[in-house]
mmCIF file of C-alpha atoms in Angstrom:
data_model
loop_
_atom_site.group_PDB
_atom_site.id
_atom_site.type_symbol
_atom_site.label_atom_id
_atom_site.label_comp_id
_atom_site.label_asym_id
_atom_site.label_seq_id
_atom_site.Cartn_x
_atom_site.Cartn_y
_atom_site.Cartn_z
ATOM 1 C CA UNK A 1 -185.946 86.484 184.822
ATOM 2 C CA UNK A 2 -186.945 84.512 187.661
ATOM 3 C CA UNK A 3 -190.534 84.107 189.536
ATOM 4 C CA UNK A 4 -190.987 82.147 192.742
ATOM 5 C CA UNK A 5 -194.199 79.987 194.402
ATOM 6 C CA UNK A 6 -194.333 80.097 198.218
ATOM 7 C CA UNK A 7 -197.131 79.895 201.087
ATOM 8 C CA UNK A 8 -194.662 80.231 203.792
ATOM 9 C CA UNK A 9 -194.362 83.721 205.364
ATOM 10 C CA UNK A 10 -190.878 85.540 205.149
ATOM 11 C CA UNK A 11 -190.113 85.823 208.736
ATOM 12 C CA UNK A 12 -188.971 81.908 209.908
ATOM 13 C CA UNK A 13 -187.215 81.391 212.595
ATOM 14 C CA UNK A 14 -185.965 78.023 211.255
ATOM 15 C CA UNK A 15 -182.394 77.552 209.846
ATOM 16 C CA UNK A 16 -182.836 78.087 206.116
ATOM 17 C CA UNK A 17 -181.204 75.681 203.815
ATOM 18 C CA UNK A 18 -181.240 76.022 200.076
ATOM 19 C CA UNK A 19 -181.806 73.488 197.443
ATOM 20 C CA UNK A 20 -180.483 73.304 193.584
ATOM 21 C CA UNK A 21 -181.982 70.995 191.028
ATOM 22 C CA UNK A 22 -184.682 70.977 193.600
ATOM 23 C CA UNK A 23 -188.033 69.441 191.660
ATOM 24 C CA UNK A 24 -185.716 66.707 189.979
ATOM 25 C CA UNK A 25 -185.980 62.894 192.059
ATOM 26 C CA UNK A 26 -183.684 63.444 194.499
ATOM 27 C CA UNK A 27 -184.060 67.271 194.835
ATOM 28 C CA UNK A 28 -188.079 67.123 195.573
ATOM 29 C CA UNK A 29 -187.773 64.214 198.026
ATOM 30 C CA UNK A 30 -184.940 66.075 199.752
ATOM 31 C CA UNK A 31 -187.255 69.612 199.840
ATOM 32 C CA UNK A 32 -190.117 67.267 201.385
ATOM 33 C CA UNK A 33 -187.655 65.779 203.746
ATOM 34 C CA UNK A 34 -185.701 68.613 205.005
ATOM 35 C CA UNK A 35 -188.810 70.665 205.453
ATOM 36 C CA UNK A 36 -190.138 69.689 208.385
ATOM 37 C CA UNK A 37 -187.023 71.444 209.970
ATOM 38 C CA UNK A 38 -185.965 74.054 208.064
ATOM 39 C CA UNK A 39 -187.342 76.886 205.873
ATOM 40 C CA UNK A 40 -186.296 75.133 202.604
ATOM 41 C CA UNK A 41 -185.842 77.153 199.211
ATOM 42 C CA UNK A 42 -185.499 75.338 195.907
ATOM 43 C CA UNK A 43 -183.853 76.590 192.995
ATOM 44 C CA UNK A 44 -185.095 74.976 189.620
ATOM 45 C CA UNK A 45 -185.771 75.930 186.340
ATOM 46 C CA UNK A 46 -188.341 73.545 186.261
ATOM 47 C CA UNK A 47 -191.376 73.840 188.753
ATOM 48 C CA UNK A 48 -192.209 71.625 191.568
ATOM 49 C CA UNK A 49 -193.955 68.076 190.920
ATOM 50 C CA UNK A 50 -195.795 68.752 194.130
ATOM 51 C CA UNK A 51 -196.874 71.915 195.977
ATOM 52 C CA UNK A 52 -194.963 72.141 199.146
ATOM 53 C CA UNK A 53 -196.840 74.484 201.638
ATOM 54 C CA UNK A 54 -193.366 74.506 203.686
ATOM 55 C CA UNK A 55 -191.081 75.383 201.084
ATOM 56 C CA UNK A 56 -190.478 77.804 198.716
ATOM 57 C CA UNK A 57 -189.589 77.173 194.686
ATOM 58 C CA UNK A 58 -187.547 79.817 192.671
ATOM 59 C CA UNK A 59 -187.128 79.321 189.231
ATOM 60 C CA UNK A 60 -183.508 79.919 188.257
ATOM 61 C CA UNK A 61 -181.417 78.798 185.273
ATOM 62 C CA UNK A 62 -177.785 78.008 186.865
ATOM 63 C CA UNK A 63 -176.311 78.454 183.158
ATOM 64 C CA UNK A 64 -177.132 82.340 183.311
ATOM 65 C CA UNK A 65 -175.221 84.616 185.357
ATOM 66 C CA UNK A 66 -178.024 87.039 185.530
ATOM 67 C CA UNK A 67 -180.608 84.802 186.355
ATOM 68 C CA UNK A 68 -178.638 82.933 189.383
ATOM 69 C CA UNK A 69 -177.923 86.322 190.596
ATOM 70 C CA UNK A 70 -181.793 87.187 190.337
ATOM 71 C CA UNK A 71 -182.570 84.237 192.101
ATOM 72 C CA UNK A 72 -180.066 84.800 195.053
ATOM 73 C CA UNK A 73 -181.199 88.400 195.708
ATOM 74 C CA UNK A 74 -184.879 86.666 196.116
ATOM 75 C CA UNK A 75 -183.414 84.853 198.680
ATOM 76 C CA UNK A 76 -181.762 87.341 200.431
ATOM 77 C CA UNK A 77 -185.176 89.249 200.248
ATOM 78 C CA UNK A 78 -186.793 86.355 201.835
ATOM 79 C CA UNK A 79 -184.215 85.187 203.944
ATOM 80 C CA UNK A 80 -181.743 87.576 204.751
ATOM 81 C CA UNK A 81 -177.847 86.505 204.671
ATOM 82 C CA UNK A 82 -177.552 83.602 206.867
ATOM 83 C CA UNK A 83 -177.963 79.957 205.330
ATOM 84 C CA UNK A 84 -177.606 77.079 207.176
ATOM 85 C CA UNK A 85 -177.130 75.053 204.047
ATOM 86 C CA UNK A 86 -176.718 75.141 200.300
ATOM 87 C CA UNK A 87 -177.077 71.185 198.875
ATOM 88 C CA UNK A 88 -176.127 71.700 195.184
ATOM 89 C CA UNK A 89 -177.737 69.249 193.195
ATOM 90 C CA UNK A 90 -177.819 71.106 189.766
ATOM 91 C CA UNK A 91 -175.886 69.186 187.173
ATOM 92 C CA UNK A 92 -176.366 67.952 183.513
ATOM 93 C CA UNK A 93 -176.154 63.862 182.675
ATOM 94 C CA UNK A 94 -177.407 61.666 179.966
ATOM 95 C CA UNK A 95 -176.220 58.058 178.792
ATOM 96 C CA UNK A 96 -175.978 59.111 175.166
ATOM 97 C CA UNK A 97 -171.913 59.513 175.239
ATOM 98 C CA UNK A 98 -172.315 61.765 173.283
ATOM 99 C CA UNK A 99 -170.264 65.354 173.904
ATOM 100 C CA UNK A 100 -172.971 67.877 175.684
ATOM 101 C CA UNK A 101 -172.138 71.986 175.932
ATOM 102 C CA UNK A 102 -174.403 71.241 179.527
ATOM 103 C CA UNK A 103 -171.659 69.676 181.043
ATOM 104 C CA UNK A 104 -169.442 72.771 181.319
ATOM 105 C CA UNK A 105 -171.985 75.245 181.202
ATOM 106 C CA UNK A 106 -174.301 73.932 183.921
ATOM 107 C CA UNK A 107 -172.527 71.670 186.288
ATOM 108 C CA UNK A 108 -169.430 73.130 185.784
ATOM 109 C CA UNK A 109 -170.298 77.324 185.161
ATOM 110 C CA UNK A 110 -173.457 76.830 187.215
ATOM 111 C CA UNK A 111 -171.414 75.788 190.403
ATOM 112 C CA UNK A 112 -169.069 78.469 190.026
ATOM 113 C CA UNK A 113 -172.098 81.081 189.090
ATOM 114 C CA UNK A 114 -173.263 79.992 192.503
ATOM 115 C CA UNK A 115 -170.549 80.480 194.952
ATOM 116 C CA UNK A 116 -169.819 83.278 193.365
ATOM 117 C CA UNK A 117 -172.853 84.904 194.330
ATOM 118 C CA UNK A 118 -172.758 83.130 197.954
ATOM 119 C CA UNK A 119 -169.677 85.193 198.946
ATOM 120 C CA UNK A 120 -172.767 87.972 199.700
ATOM 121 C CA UNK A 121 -174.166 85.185 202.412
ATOM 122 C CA UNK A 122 -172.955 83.765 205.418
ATOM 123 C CA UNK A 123 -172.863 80.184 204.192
ATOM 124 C CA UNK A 124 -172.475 77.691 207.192
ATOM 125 C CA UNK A 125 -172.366 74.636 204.379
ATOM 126 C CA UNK A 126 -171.818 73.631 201.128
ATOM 127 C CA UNK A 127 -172.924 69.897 199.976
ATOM 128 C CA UNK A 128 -172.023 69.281 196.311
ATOM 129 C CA UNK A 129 -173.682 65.857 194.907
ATOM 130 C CA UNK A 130 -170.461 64.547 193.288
ATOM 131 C CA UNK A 131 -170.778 61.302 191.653
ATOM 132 C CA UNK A 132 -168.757 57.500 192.469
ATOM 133 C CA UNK A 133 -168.123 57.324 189.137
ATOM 134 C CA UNK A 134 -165.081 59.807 189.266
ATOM 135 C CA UNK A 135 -163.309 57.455 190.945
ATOM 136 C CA UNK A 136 -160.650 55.059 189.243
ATOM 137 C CA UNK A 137 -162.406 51.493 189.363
ATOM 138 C CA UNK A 138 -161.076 48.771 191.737
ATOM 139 C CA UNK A 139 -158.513 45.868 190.794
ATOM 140 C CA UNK A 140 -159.746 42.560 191.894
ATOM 141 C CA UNK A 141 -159.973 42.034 195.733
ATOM 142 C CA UNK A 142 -159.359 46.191 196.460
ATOM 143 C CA UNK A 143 -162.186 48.133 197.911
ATOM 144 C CA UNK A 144 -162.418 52.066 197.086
ATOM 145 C CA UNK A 145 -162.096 54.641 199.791
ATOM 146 C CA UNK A 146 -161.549 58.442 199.808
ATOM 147 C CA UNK A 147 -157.636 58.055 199.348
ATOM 148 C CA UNK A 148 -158.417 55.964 196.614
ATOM 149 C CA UNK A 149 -156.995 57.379 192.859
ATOM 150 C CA UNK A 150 -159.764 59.224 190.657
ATOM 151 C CA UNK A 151 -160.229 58.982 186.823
ATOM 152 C CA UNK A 152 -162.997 59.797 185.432
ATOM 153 C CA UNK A 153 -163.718 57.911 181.784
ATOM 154 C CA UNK A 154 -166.338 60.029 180.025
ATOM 155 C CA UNK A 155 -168.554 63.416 180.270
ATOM 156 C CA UNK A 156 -170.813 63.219 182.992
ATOM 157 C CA UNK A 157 -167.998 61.885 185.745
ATOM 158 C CA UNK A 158 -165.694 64.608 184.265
ATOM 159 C CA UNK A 159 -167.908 67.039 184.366
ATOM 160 C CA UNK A 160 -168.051 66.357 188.221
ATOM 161 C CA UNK A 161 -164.311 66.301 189.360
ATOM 162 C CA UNK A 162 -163.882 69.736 187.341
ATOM 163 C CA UNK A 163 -167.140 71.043 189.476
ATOM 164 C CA UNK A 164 -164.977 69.794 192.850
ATOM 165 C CA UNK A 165 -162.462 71.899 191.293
ATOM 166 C CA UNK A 166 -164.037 74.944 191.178
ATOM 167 C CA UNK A 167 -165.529 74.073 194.681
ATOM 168 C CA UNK A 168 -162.213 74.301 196.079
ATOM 169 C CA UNK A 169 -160.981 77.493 193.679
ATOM 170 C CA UNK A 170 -163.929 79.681 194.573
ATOM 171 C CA UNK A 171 -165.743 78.370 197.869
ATOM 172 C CA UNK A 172 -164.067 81.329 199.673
ATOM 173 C CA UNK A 173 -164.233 80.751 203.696
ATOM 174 C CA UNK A 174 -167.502 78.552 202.928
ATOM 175 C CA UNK A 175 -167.127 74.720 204.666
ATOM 176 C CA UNK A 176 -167.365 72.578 201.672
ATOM 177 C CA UNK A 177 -168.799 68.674 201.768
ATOM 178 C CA UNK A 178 -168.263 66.404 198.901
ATOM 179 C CA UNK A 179 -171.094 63.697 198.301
ATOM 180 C CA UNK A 180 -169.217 61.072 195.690
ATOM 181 C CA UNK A 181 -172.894 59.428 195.392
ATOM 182 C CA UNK A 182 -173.398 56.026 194.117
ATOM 183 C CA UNK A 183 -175.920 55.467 191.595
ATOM 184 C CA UNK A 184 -180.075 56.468 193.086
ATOM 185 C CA UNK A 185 -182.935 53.586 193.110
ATOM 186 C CA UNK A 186 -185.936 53.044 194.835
ATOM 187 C CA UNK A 187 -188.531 50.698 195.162
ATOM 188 C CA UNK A 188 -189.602 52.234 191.629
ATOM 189 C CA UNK A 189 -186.376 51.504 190.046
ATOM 190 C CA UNK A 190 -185.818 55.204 189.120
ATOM 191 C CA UNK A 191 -182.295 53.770 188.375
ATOM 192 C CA UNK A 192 -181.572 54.275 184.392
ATOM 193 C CA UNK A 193 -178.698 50.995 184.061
ATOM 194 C CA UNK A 194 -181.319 48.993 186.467
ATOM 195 C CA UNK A 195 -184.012 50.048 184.372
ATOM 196 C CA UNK A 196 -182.483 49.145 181.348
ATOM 197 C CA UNK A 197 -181.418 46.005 182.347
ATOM 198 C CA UNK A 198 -184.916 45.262 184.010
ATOM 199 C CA UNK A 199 -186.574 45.819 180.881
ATOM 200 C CA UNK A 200 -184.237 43.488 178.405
ATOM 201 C CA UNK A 201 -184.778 41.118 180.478
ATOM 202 C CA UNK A 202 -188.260 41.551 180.968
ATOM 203 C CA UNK A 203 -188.916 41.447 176.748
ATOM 204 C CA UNK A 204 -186.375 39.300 176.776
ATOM 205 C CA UNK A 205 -184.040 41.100 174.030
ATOM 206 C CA UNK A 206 -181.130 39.069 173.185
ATOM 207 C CA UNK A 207 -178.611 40.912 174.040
ATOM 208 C CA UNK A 208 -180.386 40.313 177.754
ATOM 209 C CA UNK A 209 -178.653 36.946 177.539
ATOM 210 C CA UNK A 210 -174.929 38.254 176.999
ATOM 211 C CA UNK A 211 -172.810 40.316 178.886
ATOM 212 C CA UNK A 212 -169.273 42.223 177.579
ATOM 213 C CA UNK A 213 -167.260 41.821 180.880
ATOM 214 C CA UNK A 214 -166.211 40.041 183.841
ATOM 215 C CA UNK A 215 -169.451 39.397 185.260
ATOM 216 C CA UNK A 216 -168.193 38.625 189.386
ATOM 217 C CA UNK A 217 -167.701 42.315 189.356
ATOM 218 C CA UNK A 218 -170.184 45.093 190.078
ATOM 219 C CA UNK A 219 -171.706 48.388 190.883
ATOM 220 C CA UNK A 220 -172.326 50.373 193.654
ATOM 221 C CA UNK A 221 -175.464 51.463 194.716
ATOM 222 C CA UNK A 222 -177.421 53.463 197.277
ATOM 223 C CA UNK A 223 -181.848 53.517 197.883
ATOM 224 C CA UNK A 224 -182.572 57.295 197.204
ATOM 225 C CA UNK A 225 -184.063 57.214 201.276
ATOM 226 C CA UNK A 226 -180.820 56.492 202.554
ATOM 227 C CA UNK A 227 -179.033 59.376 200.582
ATOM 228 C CA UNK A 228 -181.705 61.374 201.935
ATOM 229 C CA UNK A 229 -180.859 60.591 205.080
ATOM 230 C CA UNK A 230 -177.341 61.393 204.917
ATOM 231 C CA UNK A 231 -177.764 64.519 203.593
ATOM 232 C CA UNK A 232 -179.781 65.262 206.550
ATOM 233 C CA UNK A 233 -177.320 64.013 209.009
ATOM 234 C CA UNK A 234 -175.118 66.003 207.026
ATOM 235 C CA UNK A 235 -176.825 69.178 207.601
ATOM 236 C CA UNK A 236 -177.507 68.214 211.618
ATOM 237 C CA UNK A 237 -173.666 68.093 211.898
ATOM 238 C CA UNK A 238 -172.320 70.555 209.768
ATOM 239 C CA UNK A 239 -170.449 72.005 213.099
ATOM 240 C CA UNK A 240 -168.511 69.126 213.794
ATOM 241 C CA UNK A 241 -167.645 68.544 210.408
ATOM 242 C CA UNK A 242 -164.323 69.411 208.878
ATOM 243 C CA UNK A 243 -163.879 72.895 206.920
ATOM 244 C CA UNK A 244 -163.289 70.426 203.568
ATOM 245 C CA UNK A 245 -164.965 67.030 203.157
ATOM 246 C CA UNK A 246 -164.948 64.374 200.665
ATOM 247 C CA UNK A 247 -167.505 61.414 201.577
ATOM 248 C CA UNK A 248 -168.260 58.486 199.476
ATOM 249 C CA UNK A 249 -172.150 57.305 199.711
ATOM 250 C CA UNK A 250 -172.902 53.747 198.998
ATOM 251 C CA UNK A 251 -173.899 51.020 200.217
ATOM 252 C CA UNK A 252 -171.105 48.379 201.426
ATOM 253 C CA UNK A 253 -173.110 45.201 199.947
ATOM 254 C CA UNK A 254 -172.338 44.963 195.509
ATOM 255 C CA UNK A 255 -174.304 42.886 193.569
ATOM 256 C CA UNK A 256 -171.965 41.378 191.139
ATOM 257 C CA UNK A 257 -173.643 41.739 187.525
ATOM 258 C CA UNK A 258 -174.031 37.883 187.748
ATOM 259 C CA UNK A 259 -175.819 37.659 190.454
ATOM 260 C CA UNK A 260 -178.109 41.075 189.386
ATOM 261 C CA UNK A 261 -178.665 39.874 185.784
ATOM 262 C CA UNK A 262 -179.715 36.256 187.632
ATOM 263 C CA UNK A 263 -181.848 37.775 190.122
ATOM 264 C CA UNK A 264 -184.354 39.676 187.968
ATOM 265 C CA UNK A 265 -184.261 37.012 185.378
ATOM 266 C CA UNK A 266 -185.806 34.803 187.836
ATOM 267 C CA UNK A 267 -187.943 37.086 189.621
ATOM 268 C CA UNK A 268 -189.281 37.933 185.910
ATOM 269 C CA UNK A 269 -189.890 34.699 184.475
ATOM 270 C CA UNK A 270 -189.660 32.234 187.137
ATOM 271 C CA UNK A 271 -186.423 30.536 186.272
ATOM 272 C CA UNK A 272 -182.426 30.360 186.129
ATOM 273 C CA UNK A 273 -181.400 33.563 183.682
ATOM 274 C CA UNK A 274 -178.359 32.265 182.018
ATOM 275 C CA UNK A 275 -176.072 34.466 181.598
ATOM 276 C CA UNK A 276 -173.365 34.302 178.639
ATOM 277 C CA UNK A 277 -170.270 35.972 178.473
ATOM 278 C CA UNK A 278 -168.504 37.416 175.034
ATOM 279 C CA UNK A 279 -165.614 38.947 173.843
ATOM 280 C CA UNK A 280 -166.292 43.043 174.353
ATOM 281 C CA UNK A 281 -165.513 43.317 170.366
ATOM 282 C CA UNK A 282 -168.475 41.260 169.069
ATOM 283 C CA UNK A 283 -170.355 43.297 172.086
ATOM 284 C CA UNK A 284 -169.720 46.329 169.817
ATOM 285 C CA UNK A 285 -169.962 45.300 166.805
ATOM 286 C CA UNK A 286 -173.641 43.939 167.674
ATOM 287 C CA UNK A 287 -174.135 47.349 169.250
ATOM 288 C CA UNK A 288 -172.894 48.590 165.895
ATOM 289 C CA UNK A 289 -174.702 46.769 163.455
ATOM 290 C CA UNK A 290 -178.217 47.706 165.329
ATOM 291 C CA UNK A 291 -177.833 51.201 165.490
ATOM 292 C CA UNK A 292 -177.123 50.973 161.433
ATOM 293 C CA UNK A 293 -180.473 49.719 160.983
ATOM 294 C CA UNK A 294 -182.321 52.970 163.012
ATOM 295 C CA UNK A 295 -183.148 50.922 166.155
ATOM 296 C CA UNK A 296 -182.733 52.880 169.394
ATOM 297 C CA UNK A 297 -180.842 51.471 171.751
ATOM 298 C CA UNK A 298 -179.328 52.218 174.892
ATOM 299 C CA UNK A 299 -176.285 50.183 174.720
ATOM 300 C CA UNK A 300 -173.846 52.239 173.116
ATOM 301 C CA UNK A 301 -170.021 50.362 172.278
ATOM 302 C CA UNK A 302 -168.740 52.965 174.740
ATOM 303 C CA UNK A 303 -170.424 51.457 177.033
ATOM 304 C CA UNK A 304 -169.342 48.225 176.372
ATOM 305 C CA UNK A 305 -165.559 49.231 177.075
ATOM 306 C CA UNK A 306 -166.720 49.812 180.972
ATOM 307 C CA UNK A 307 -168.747 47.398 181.286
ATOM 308 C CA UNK A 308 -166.711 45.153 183.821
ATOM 309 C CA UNK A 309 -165.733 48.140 185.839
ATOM 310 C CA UNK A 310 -166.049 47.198 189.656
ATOM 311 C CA UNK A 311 -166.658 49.786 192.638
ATOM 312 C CA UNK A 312 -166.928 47.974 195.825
ATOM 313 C CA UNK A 313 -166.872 50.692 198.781
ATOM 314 C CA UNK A 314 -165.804 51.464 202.198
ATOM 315 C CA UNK A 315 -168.152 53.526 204.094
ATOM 316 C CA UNK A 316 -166.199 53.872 207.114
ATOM 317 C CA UNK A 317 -165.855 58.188 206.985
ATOM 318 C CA UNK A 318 -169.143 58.768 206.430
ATOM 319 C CA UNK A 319 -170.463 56.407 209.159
ATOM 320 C CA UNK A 320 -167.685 58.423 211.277
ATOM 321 C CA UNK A 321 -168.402 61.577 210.619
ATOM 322 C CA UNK A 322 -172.355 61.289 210.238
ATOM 323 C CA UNK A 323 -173.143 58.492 211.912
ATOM 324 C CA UNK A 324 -174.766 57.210 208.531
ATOM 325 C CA UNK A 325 -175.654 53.477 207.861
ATOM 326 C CA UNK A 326 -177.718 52.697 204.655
ATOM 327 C CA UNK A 327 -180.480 50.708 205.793
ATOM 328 C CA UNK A 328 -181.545 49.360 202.458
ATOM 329 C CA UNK A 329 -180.142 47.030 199.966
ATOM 330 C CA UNK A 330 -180.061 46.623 196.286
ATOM 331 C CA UNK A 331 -180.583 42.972 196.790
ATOM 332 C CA UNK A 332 -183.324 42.733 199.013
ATOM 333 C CA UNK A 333 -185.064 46.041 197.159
ATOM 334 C CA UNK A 334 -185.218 44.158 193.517
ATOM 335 C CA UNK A 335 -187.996 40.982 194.386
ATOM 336 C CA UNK A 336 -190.152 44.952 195.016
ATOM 337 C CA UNK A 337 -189.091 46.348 191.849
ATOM 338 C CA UNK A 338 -190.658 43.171 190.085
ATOM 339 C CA UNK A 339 -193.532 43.211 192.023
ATOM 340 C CA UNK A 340 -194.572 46.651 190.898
ATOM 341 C CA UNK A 341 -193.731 45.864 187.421
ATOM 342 C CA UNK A 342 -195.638 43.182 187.029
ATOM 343 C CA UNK A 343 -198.499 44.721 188.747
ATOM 344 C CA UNK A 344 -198.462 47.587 186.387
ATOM 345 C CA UNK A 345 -196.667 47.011 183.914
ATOM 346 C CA UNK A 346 -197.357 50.359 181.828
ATOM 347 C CA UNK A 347 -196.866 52.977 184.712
ATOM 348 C CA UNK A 348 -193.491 50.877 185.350
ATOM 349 C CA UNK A 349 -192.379 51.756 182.413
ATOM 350 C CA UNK A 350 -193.897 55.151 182.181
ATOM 351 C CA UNK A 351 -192.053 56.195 185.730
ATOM 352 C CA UNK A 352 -188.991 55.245 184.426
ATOM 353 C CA UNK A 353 -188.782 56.943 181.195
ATOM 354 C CA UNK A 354 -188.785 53.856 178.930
ATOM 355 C CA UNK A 355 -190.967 53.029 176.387
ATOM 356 C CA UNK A 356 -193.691 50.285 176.532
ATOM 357 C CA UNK A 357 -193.783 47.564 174.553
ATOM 358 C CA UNK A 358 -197.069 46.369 173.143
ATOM 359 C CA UNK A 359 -198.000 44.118 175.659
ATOM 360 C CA UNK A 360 -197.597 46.493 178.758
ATOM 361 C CA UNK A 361 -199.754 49.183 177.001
#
């Protein structure tokens, strides 16, 4: 079954674009976003976090055949055929490691389950939110590109390459755009590793002082406005675009996990955050020994085995092709993270799923 919310009559005139995994973070700022130009329509099995009097919500569970096809007739009811846009955003993830049916059954199944039932429309797009992480890391002093090898190393990056798969097995005659998105933040954090590490730091855990890996390497990232902006730009040029596109989103500037580990120490407690490296075995084996004795933690020792993976970007396609240029930064964004930490300490932590310890209750 599937019921939908909507204040917006059924005859628009503006393109129509549809949204999947459209209440989650990046999903409801892109509905708010996108909006103001087209008659949006959100699929989710959860509901909105905000009312959107210019968009519609239909709740849909992409792991059930019957339900994604109940969902799609709503829109053609609504919106007839034509569809400027479908951004597919629907996926499972957690940090856990541990082995998930979701993976296959919703990112996977659920993006088949949906093209499948968009052969009926007359599709002008297709954006899939792939991830950067499916990517084979970079040696020292390489940069990666969209030539560059793939190999994903555990669920949630697999899941994604064998969703691209089935993008290019059942897409039909639909133009098909591949977002290989580096990891989300904001000024809230809303970044799970960043979070993480934020928070050691900020209790300061041991394990806050020590890092498994070579530490002048680092991760991509990209400020969720700047995403949102490119999949608008996207959308604007999805004529000129080719009829199969792989981008990767990031932005060109990585903080090595030095200098990131360094910077929030400071920010945080108002001084040098030393930094020691060990060997990754006595990483696990610390990881080990902890979750023996019941406490939860988020390092796992899988974890610790990519720890020093590095995935500096080039960014030259998708500044071609969309005329995209992040204008944030992960360096420049952090001192604002801290701020709003320390200025509410409890909500910080709330907004980012962690839980509070005594002090910041």
């Amino acid at each position: 079954m599937s019921k939908s919310i909507s204040s917006v009559g059924p005859a628009a005139v503006r393109p129509a674009v549809l949204v999947t995994g459209s209440s989650g973070l990046i999903g409801s700022r892109l509905v708010g976003a996108l909006s103001t130009r087209y008659d949006v329509i959100g699929l989710d099995v959860k509901p909105p976090r905000e009312t959107n009097d210019q968009a519609a919500w239909i709740e849909t569970d992409m792991t059930d055949n019957a339900g994604v096809r109940a969902a799609l007739d709503q829109v053609r009811r609504r919106r007839g055929s034509q569809l400027a846009s479908v951004v597919h955003l629907a996926a499972y993830y957690d940090f856990k490691g541990e082995p998930s049916p979701l993976y296959e059954e919703l990112t996977v199944e659920g993006t088949r389950r949906l093209l499948e039932g968009l052969q009926q429309f007359e599709v002008e797009q297709f954006i899939f939110s792939s991830t950067l992480l499916v990517m084979e890391p970079a040696e020292e002093g390489e940069v990666l590109t969209e030539e560059s090898p793939v190999a994903p190393e555990w669920d949630y990056p697999q899941s994604k390459i064998r969703a691209e798969a089935v993008i290019q097995q059942h897409r039909g005659s639909i133009p098909a755009l591949i977002l290989r998105m580096a990891g989300v933040y904001d000024e809230d954090c809303h970044s799970v590793p960043i979070a993480q590490q934020i928070a050691r730091i900020h209790q300061k855990q041991l394990e806050s002082y020590f890092f498994p890996g070579d530490t002048d390497h680092g991760q991509a990232f990209v400020h969720l406005d700047d995403l949102i902006d490119c999949v608008a730009l996207a959308i604007e040029r999805r004529y000129q675009l080719p009829d199969y596109e792989t981008l990767l989103i990031a932005e060109p500037d990585v903080m090595s996990y030095e200098e990131l580990q360094d910077a929030i120490g400071e920010l945080l407690h108002g001084q040098e955050w030393t930094t020691i490296r060990i060997p990754k075995a006595l990483a696990k084996a610390g990881a080990w020994v902890k979750g023996q004795f019941g406490e939860e933690m988020f390092i796992k020792p899988w974890m610790i085995d990519l720890a020093d993976q590095h995935y500096p970007v080039e960014i030259e396609r998708a500044r071609k092709l969309l005329g995209w240029e992040p204008r944030h930064r992960l360096r420049t964004t952090i001192p604002e993270m801290i701020e709003r930490l320390k200025a509410d300490p409890a909500g910080w932590y709330e907004r980012n799923g962690l839980k509070q310890p005594e002090y910041a209750s």
